[in-house]
Amino acid sequence: MFCFSYVTFETDSIYVNKLIYYGESSDILATILVTGGGGYIGSHTCVELLNSNHCVISVDNYCNSSKESLNRVEMITGKKIISYCGDIRNPDILRKIFRENKIDAVIHFAGLKSVKESVLNPLEYYDNNVCGTINLCEIMKEFLVKNLVFSSSATVYNSDLTSPFNEEMPVGKVSSPYGRTKYVIEEILRDLKNSDIEWSISILRYFNPVGAHESGLIGEDPLGIPNNLMPFVSKVALGIFPYLTVFSKDYNTRDGTCIRDYIHVMDLARGHLLALEKILSENGIEVYNLGSGMGYSVLEFIDAFEKICESKINYKIGEKRQGDLPIVYADTTKAREELGFKVIYDIKKMCVDTLNWQRKNPSGYSNTR
């Protein structure tokens, strides 16, 4: 393998960190293209990839992320990322990336991810998520790169199922255009594998990623008002928002609030490394749940956060949201047995790391967007 440094230049309105060859290194295991590398899960996975001696190339259009996250990944790891600013729906930028780098595999995060927003703008979600993935796979096929880890979601499971969810349960009866885009992409990838046995694909269905890198340098930084529980709770704890709305206490659960499977983002990132190792060593297509395998209610989560920040979290009870299921958590047996995946961090660590990130970055990456 070859070892590179880089310089930044601008060409055709695309900022590129150009590789400069400076020697040979046997330490680099593989060169991985990470789409959406500047995003929440993407940036944390880049940390794990670099710490595992992979060469990391990121492409991101930064529509819901920040270039600063990758700068901070480099600070955490002491290693460089080859970074391209561009949209995966643009075949020219992808061809440029594949021509300039000998890529071994792709971890595909790039896509829009708000359930609420997808209901309001379904065409935007189909264009970005589905068309973007098709374009990516076309270019991968063109350059004979057929190793792919895809970022899917537990939202693909039928909405009438009972937890715990396992990978053999039916999918496709979803409650949002966002979930439908993930389901459609999964089907596309299966058809792609059926058409060409050389493809090696791992589909990872996330449950609820939370937390941040323990350094506090990178974390979740949603645009506008957060849709997810953890960033909202942390902002209430620091007085950025006055209160949290808990959507109903009338569910058939132990305290009346929804129960969800939360997984620390660094555990999730390690899951991607394990999936990557598998696709690089054998052909096939497999689906894996990545969650903690246990559920916490909204009120239990608030209580855990109050103990960490040693202050009261103000909340109000609101109306039920359409499409919210009472209980959602994963059966992670397959990931444990086939990938060796298991979570390390508990709910306390999730809260500690989130609070650390929020305290150090009360406005997130806002000054660098």
XYZ file of C-alpha atoms in Angstrom:
369
model
C 0.000 0.000 0.000
C 1.081 3.594 -0.540
C 1.136 6.400 1.983
C 0.020 9.912 1.074
C -0.297 13.435 2.403
C -2.480 16.108 0.824
C -2.914 19.745 -0.079
C -6.200 21.547 -0.677
C -7.086 23.245 -3.937
C -10.204 24.387 -5.799
C -11.287 23.146 -9.184
C -14.668 23.524 -10.925
C -16.140 24.860 -7.654
C -15.207 21.596 -5.915
C -12.770 21.708 -3.033
C -10.447 18.709 -3.091
C -7.759 17.494 -0.741
C -5.301 16.305 -3.398
C -3.184 13.288 -2.563
C 0.595 13.752 -2.572
C 2.585 10.518 -2.615
C 5.459 10.461 -0.162
C 6.358 6.829 0.333
C 5.184 3.285 0.872
C 3.501 2.041 4.001
C 2.519 -1.505 4.909
C 0.379 -0.212 7.771
C -2.590 0.872 5.615
C -5.127 -1.970 5.521
C -7.602 -0.668 2.924
C -8.786 2.534 1.282
C -12.402 3.275 2.182
C -14.694 5.837 0.573
C -17.149 7.178 3.144
C -20.148 8.967 1.635
C -21.570 11.501 4.068
C -18.328 11.372 6.022
C -18.949 14.756 7.639
C -22.236 13.663 9.207
C -22.961 12.425 12.701
C -22.445 8.693 12.233
C -20.061 9.168 9.310
C -17.593 11.277 11.282
C -17.523 8.866 14.223
C -16.995 5.951 11.837
C -14.111 7.846 10.212
C -12.453 7.950 13.651
C -12.722 4.178 13.980
C -11.481 3.602 10.429
C -8.431 5.815 10.882
C -7.621 4.295 14.269
C -7.752 0.877 12.593
C -5.182 1.987 9.955
C -7.528 2.386 7.025
C -7.069 5.211 4.545
C -10.274 7.294 4.612
C -11.733 9.290 1.724
C -14.845 11.352 2.445
C -17.359 12.836 0.028
C -20.080 15.070 1.439
C -22.207 17.932 0.127
C -22.545 19.282 3.702
C -26.261 19.987 3.329
C -26.800 18.738 6.893
C -23.244 18.499 8.224
C -20.068 20.543 8.598
C -16.569 20.383 7.177
C -15.370 21.143 10.682
C -16.335 17.650 11.840
C -13.642 16.149 9.597
C -11.057 18.645 10.847
C -11.848 17.445 14.346
C -11.652 13.795 13.318
C -8.093 14.558 12.217
C -7.421 16.187 15.602
C -8.712 13.109 17.432
C -6.770 10.568 15.380
C -3.677 12.522 14.343
C -4.291 11.253 10.803
C -5.429 12.885 7.583
C -8.685 12.410 5.677
C -8.850 12.824 1.910
C -11.884 15.083 1.588
C -14.065 15.968 -1.401
C -16.988 18.391 -1.342
C -19.657 17.119 -3.703
C -23.002 15.393 -4.135
C -23.143 11.671 -4.879
C -25.877 12.358 -7.433
C -23.174 14.019 -9.534
C -21.400 11.271 -11.515
C -18.516 13.606 -12.406
C -17.398 14.099 -8.800
C -17.657 10.360 -8.126
C -15.647 9.480 -11.229
C -13.013 12.006 -10.154
C -12.768 10.368 -6.731
C -12.464 6.855 -8.140
C -9.895 7.907 -10.745
C -7.684 9.658 -8.206
C -7.828 6.941 -5.535
C -7.604 3.163 -5.525
C -10.704 2.442 -3.459
C -11.269 -0.964 -1.869
C -14.742 -0.468 -0.380
C -17.490 2.082 0.222
C -19.390 2.830 3.423
C -22.513 4.646 2.312
C -24.076 7.117 4.794
C -25.020 9.996 2.471
C -28.736 10.737 2.510
C -31.518 12.744 4.098
C -32.816 11.291 7.361
C -35.747 13.192 8.897
C -38.999 11.226 9.072
C -41.058 14.415 9.512
C -39.295 16.214 6.668
C -39.721 13.230 4.371
C -43.502 13.406 4.793
C -43.436 17.042 3.684
C -40.893 16.565 0.868
C -41.117 12.962 -0.384
C -39.747 13.679 -3.870
C -36.634 15.281 -2.399
C -36.062 12.166 -0.293
C -36.506 9.767 -3.206
C -34.189 11.853 -5.377
C -31.484 12.242 -2.745
C -31.550 8.828 -1.118
C -32.608 6.449 -3.896
C -31.210 8.205 -6.966
C -28.008 9.023 -5.092
C -27.493 5.364 -4.200
C -28.172 4.199 -7.750
C -25.633 6.680 -9.089
C -23.072 5.585 -6.506
C -23.528 1.908 -7.387
C -23.261 2.667 -11.117
C -19.900 4.378 -10.607
C -18.690 1.636 -8.257
C -19.582 -0.911 -10.926
C -17.785 1.156 -13.583
C -14.571 1.123 -11.517
C -14.968 -2.521 -10.408
C -15.366 -1.649 -6.733
C -18.016 -4.058 -5.453
C -17.666 -3.952 -1.654
C -20.382 -1.908 0.056
C -21.631 -1.272 3.596
C -25.015 0.464 3.504
C -26.510 2.599 6.261
C -30.114 1.434 6.540
C -32.646 1.817 9.339
C -34.995 -0.081 11.624
C -37.766 1.980 10.008
C -37.877 -0.612 7.184
C -39.596 -3.143 9.482
C -43.352 -3.503 9.130
C -45.077 -1.030 11.420
C -47.387 -3.694 12.889
C -44.588 -5.903 14.269
C -43.837 -6.617 17.930
C -40.354 -6.154 19.415
C -37.707 -7.437 19.524
C -37.151 -7.079 15.772
C -34.969 -9.658 14.063
C -33.629 -9.638 10.514
C -36.057 -12.326 9.305
C -39.146 -10.268 10.096
C -41.132 -8.757 7.197
C -40.168 -5.322 5.902
C -41.651 -2.733 3.559
C -44.855 -1.786 5.374
C -43.369 1.491 6.580
C -44.819 4.676 8.019
C -42.796 7.376 6.212
C -41.177 8.183 2.855
C -37.814 8.157 4.654
C -38.306 4.558 5.752
C -39.559 3.666 2.286
C -36.377 5.037 0.677
C -34.311 2.756 2.907
C -36.499 -0.225 2.046
C -36.303 0.513 -1.702
C -32.513 0.814 -1.524
C -32.265 -2.521 0.290
C -34.271 -4.130 -2.513
C -32.075 -2.467 -5.154
C -28.961 -3.844 -3.468
C -30.428 -7.346 -3.377
C -31.213 -7.145 -7.086
C -27.705 -5.840 -7.740
C -26.180 -8.774 -5.880
C -28.420 -11.219 -7.768
C -27.223 -9.731 -11.052
C -23.513 -10.033 -10.195
C -22.143 -12.489 -7.645
C -18.947 -10.455 -7.227
C -20.730 -7.874 -5.085
C -20.235 -8.097 -1.336
C -22.802 -6.050 0.587
C -23.641 -5.521 4.236
C -26.903 -3.762 5.126
C -26.932 -2.303 8.645
C -30.278 -1.461 10.219
C -29.771 1.131 12.948
C -32.034 1.669 15.887
C -31.429 4.934 17.842
C -27.848 6.254 17.714
C -26.984 8.675 20.526
C -23.916 9.973 22.349
C -20.719 11.515 21.052
C -16.980 10.905 20.955
C -15.649 11.093 24.496
C -13.286 13.936 23.523
C -16.292 16.201 23.016
C -14.857 17.301 19.678
C -17.491 15.647 17.487
C -21.148 14.863 18.114
C -24.680 15.187 16.807
C -25.425 18.651 15.417
C -28.840 18.696 13.706
C -29.947 21.758 11.790
C -32.777 23.684 13.440
C -34.920 22.090 16.145
C -33.788 18.483 16.793
C -36.140 15.667 15.839
C -34.416 13.139 18.098
C -34.696 12.827 21.872
C -31.043 13.012 22.948
C -29.964 16.320 21.371
C -33.222 17.929 22.522
C -32.785 16.713 26.118
C -29.203 17.959 26.241
C -30.225 21.412 24.988
C -32.960 21.603 27.635
C -30.413 20.599 30.279
C -28.176 23.512 29.277
C -31.039 25.995 29.069
C -30.914 26.358 25.288
C -34.539 25.168 25.058
C -37.051 25.769 27.883
C -38.591 22.303 27.931
C -38.964 18.962 26.168
C -42.269 17.671 24.822
C -42.921 14.033 25.713
C -45.362 12.721 23.152
C -48.032 11.072 25.340
C -48.031 8.951 28.494
C -50.852 6.732 27.250
C -48.877 3.928 25.640
C -49.107 0.373 26.930
C -45.612 0.453 28.449
C -44.227 0.354 31.976
C -44.525 4.147 32.457
C -46.797 5.061 29.552
C -44.071 6.529 27.331
C -42.493 5.032 24.228
C -39.641 2.558 24.634
C -36.692 2.700 22.256
C -33.381 0.937 21.672
C -30.538 3.447 22.104
C -27.000 2.654 20.966
C -23.885 4.734 21.564
C -22.595 6.151 18.287
C -19.106 4.751 18.930
C -20.552 1.255 19.364
C -22.397 1.821 16.098
C -19.182 2.964 14.415
C -17.409 -0.218 15.531
C -20.254 -2.200 14.024
C -19.387 -0.684 10.649
C -15.782 -1.796 11.018
C -16.888 -5.351 11.731
C -19.229 -5.303 8.723
C -16.391 -3.909 6.585
C -14.074 -6.730 7.624
C -16.718 -9.241 6.608
C -17.376 -7.838 3.122
C -13.642 -7.570 2.437
C -13.134 -11.220 3.313
C -16.133 -12.900 1.658
C -18.801 -12.292 -0.964
C -22.482 -12.203 -0.162
C -25.251 -9.925 1.040
C -26.330 -9.864 4.668
C -28.538 -7.708 6.881
C -27.662 -6.909 10.499
C -29.477 -5.064 13.269
C -27.236 -2.658 15.167
C -28.735 -1.720 18.503
C -28.169 -2.398 22.186
C -30.823 -5.117 22.281
C -32.681 -3.437 25.158
C -35.247 -0.692 25.499
C -35.494 2.436 27.635
C -38.609 4.554 27.976
C -38.540 8.300 27.355
C -38.979 9.005 31.067
C -36.231 6.534 31.995
C -33.950 8.295 29.557
C -34.801 11.689 31.052
C -34.159 10.339 34.557
C -30.735 9.016 33.513
C -29.842 12.380 31.995
C -30.979 14.267 35.123
C -28.619 12.168 37.248
C -25.684 12.966 34.959
C -26.271 16.709 34.695
C -27.510 16.973 38.313
C -30.404 19.185 37.336
C -34.067 18.855 36.492
C -35.090 18.345 32.863
C -38.263 20.322 32.238
C -40.807 18.499 30.125
C -44.453 18.652 29.176
C -46.757 15.863 28.048
C -48.014 16.355 24.518
C -50.221 14.510 22.062
C -49.244 11.229 20.422
C -47.344 11.532 17.160
C -48.720 9.688 14.174
C -46.690 6.567 13.411
C -44.961 6.270 16.804
C -44.863 2.636 17.954
C -45.047 1.890 21.700
C -42.004 -0.409 21.871
C -39.101 -0.747 19.447
C -35.890 -2.606 20.217
C -33.553 -4.946 18.380
C -32.687 -8.597 18.466
C -28.917 -8.379 17.878
C -28.193 -12.115 17.920
C -27.158 -12.283 14.263
C -24.705 -9.377 14.526
C -23.215 -10.888 17.666
C -22.809 -14.377 16.201
C -21.668 -13.443 12.671
C -19.806 -10.162 13.210
C -18.728 -10.488 16.823
C -20.652 -7.289 17.566
C -21.591 -6.268 21.083
C -22.147 -2.920 22.728
C -19.657 -1.569 25.253
C -21.364 1.619 26.427
C -24.472 1.865 28.599
C -27.089 4.598 28.915
C -24.967 6.469 31.488
C -22.061 6.730 29.054
C -24.446 7.856 26.316
C -25.646 10.706 28.528
C -22.164 11.653 29.804
C -20.701 11.912 26.307
C -23.693 13.805 24.919
C -23.546 16.348 27.747
C -19.783 16.740 27.309
C -20.232 17.447 23.574
C -23.096 19.885 24.171
C -21.275 21.793 26.913
C -18.161 22.195 24.779
C -20.184 23.034 21.649
C -23.436 24.754 22.716
C -23.981 25.893 19.115
C -22.576 22.749 17.548
C -20.501 23.433 14.451
C -22.603 26.538 13.708
C -19.634 28.869 13.353
C -18.051 26.616 10.755
C -21.007 25.553 8.582
